[in-house]
Coordinates of C-alpha atoms in Angstrom, one line a residue:
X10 CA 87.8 124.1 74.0
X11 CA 91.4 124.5 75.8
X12 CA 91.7 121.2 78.1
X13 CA 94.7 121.9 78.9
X14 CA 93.9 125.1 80.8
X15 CA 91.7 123.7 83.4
X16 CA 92.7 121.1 85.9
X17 CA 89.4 118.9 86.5
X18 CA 88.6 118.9 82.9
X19 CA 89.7 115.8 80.6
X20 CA 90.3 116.4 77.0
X21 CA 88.0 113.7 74.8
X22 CA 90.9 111.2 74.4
X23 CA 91.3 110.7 78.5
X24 CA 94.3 112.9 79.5
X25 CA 94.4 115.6 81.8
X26 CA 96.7 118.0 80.1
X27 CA 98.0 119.8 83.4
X28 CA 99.2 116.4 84.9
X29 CA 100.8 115.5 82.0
X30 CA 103.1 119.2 81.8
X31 CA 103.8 118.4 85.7
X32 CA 105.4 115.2 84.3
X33 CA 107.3 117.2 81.8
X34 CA 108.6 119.4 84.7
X35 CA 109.7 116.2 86.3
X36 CA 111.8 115.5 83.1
X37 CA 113.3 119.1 82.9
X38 CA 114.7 118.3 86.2
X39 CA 118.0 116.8 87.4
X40 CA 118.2 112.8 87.2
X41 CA 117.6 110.8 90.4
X42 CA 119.0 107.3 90.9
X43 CA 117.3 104.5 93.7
X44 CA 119.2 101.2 93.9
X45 CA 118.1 98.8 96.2
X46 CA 121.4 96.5 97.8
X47 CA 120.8 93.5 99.9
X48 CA 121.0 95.6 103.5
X49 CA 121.0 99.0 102.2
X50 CA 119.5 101.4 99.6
X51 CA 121.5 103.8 97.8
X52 CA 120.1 106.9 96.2
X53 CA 123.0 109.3 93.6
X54 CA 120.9 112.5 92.1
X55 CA 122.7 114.7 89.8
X56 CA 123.8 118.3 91.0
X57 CA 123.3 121.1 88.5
X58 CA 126.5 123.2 88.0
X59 CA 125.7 126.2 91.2
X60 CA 127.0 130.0 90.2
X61 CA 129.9 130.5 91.8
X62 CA 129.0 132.4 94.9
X63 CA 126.6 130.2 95.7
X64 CA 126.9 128.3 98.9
X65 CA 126.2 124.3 97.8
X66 CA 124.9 123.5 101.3
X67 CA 121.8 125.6 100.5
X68 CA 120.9 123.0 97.6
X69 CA 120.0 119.7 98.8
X70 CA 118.3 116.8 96.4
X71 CA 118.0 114.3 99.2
X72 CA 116.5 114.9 102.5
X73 CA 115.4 113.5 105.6
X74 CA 111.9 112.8 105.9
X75 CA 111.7 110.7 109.2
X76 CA 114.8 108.8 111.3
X77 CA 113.7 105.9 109.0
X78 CA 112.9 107.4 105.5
X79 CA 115.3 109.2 102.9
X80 CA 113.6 110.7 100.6
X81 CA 115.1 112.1 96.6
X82 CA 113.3 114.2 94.3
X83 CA 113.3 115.7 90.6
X84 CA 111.6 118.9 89.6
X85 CA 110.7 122.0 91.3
X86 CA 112.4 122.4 94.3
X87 CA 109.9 125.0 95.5
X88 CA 107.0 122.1 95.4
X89 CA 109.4 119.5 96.6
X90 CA 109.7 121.8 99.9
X91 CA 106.1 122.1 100.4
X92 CA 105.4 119.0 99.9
X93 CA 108.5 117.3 102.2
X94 CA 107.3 119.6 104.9
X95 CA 103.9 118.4 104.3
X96 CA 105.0 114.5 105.0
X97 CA 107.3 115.7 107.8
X98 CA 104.3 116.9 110.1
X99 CA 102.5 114.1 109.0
X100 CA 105.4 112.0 110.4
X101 CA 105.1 113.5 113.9
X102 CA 101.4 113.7 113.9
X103 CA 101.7 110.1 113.4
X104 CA 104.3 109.8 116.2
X105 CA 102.2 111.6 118.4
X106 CA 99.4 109.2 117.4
X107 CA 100.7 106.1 117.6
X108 CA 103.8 105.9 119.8
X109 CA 105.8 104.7 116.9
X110 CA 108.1 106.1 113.4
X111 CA 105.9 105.4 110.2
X112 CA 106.6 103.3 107.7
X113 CA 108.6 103.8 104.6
X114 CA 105.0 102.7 102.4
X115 CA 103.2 104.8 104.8
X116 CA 105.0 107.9 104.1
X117 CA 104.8 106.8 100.4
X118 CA 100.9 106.5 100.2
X119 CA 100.4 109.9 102.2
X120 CA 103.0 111.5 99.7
X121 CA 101.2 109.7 96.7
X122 CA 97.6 111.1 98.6
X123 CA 98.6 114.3 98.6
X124 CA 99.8 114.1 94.9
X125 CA 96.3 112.9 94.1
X126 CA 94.3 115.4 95.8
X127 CA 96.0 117.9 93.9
X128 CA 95.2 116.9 90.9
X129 CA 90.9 116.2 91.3
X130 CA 90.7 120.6 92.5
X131 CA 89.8 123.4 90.8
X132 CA 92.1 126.2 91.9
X133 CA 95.0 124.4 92.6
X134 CA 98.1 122.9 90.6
X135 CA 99.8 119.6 90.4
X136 CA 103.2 119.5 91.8
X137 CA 105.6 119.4 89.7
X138 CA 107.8 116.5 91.5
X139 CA 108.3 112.9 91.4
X140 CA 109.7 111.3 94.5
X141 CA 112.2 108.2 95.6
X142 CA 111.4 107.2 99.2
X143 CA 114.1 104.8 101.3
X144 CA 114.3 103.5 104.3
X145 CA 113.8 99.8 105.8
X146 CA 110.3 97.8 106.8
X147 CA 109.9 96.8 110.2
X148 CA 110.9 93.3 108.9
X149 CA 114.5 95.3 108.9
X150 CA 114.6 94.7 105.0
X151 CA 115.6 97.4 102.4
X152 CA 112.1 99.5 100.5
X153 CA 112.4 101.9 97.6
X154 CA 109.1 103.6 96.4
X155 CA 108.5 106.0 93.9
X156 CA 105.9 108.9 93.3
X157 CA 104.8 111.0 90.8
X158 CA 103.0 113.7 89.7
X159 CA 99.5 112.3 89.0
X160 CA 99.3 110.4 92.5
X161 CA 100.7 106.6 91.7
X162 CA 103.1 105.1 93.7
X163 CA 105.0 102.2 93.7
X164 CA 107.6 99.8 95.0
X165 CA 110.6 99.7 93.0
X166 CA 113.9 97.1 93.2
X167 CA 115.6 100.2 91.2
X168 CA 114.3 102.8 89.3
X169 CA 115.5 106.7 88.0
X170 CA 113.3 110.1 87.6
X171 CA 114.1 112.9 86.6
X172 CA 116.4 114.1 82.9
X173 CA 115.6 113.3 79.5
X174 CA 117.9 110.3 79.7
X175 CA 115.1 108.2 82.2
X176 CA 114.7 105.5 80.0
X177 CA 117.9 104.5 78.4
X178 CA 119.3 104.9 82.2
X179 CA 116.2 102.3 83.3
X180 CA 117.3 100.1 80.7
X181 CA 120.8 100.1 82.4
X182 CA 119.7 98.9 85.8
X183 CA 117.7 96.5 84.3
X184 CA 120.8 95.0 82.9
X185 CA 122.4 95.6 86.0
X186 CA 120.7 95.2 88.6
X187 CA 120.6 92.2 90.6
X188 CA 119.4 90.4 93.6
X189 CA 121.6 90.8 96.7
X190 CA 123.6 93.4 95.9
X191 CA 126.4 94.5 98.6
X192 CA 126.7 98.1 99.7
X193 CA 129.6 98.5 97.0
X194 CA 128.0 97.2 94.2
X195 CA 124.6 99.1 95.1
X196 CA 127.0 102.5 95.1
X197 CA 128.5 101.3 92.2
X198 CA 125.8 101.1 90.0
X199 CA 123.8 104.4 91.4
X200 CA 127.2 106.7 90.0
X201 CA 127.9 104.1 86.9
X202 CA 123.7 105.2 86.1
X203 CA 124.5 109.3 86.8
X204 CA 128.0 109.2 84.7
X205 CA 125.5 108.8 82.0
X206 CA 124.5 112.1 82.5
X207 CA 126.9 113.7 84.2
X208 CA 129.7 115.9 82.4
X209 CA 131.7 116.9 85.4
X210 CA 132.2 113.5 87.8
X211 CA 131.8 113.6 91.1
X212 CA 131.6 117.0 91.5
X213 CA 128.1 117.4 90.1
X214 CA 127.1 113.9 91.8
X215 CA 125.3 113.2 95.6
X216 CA 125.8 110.1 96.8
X217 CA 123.4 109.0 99.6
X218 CA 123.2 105.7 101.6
X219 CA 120.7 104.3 103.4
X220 CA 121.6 101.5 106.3
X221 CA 119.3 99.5 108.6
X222 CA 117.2 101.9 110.8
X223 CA 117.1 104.3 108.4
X224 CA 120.4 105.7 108.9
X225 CA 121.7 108.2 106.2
X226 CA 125.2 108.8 105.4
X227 CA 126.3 111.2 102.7
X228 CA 129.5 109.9 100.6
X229 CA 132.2 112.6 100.3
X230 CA 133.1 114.1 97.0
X231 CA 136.9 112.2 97.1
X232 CA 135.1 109.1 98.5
X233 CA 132.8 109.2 94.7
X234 CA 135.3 110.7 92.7
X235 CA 137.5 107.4 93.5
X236 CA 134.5 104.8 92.4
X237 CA 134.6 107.5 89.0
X238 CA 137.9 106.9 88.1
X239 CA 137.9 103.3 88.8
X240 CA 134.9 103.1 86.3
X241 CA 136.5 105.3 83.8
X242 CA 139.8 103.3 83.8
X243 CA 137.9 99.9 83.5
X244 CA 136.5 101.8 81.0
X245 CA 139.2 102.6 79.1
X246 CA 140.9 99.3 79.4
X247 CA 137.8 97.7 77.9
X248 CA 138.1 99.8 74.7
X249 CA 142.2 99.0 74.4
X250 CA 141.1 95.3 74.7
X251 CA 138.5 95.5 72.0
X252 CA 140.7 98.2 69.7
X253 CA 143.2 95.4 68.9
X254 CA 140.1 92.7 68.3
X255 CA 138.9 94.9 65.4
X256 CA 142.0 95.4 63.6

């Protein structure tokens, strides 16, 4: 029997083959990159080279979701538009409902829900996108979650989707990453993380951060391509220090 060809069906080993492939659509995307800072959260995704008469304001990576969530995906941007405009009326309906913005986790759950109930239906697909979700608690501190295909989500301190460079790239924030981080530090890190995959700089980089209230602010392309070249120079230096160590 084909498992993989129906969605409600699990092969005799436990997996169900169609949320697995969504996950490997997740990894044929472009990287994304959360970093959680002591009063911010920063999120860099990687921008695939555009054809030439393409106008780059028609591809965004990171969107607004709420006035206090952010939200960064890797995958299919045709699913990650359904399913943003999916959590965006479920924002207002929630406005409507309760007099108040929903939280960061709330929006994560109902995105993770969603995920879910796609995945337990004949006649339907799994979408093919894992999220990044920031904003602030109504404690006022920094929250990153993360999403995926088969319906989990999670709170991370810093975490990557997307690209076929996800682990080695988790490995570096782990090394990296630390308690208290300062908006430049948090920035920092995000484009150190995408220069691991990135060929052409800043160009092909987003730079997003998130302040208190949920306020997003969008770096501009000179603003990153100066952090690049102070990393690539430190860079450099570090190898003409070591060069003369090894002789």
């Amino acid at each position: 029997m084909s498992y993989d060809r129906a969605i409600t069906v699990f092969s005799p080993d436990g997996h169900l083959f169609q949320v697995e492939y969504a996950m490997e659509a997740v990894r044929r995307g472009s990287t994304a990159v959360g970093v959680r800072g002591k009063d911010c959260v920063v999120l860099a995704v990687e921008r695939r080279a555009l054809a030439k008469l393409q106008d780059p304001r028609t591809i965004r990576k990171i969107v607004s979701v709420d006035e206090r969530s952010v939200l960064a995906f890797a995958g299919l941007t045709a699913d990650a538009r359904v399913l943003i405009n999916k959590t965006r009326v479920e924002a207002q309906s929630y406005r409507l409902t309760c007099e108040d913005a929903p939280s960061v986790e709330y929006l994560a759950r109902y995105i993770a829900r969603t995920q879910q109930r796609y995945t337990q239906r004949g006649g339907v697909r799994p979408f093919g996108i894992a999220t990044l979700l920031a904003g602030f608690s109504e404690e006022g501190t920094p929250v990153l979650y993360q999403t995926d295909p088969a319906g989990t989500h999670s709170e991370w301190k810093s975490q990557v989707i997307g690209g076929r460079n996800a682990k080695s790239l988790r490995e570096f924030l782990e090394k990296n990453w630390e308690e208290g981080l300062d908006e430049e530090k948090a920035v920092r890190i995000g484009v150190q993380a995408l220069l691991e995959v990135v060929d052409s700089g800043a160009k092909n980089m987003e730079i997003c951060v998130v302040r208190p209230g949920g306020a997003k602010s969008i770096m501009e392309e000179k603003d990153v391509d100066a952090i690049v070249k102070e990393i690539e120079a430190e860079a450099e230096e570090g190898k003409t220090k070591a060069s003369p160590a090894d002789e």
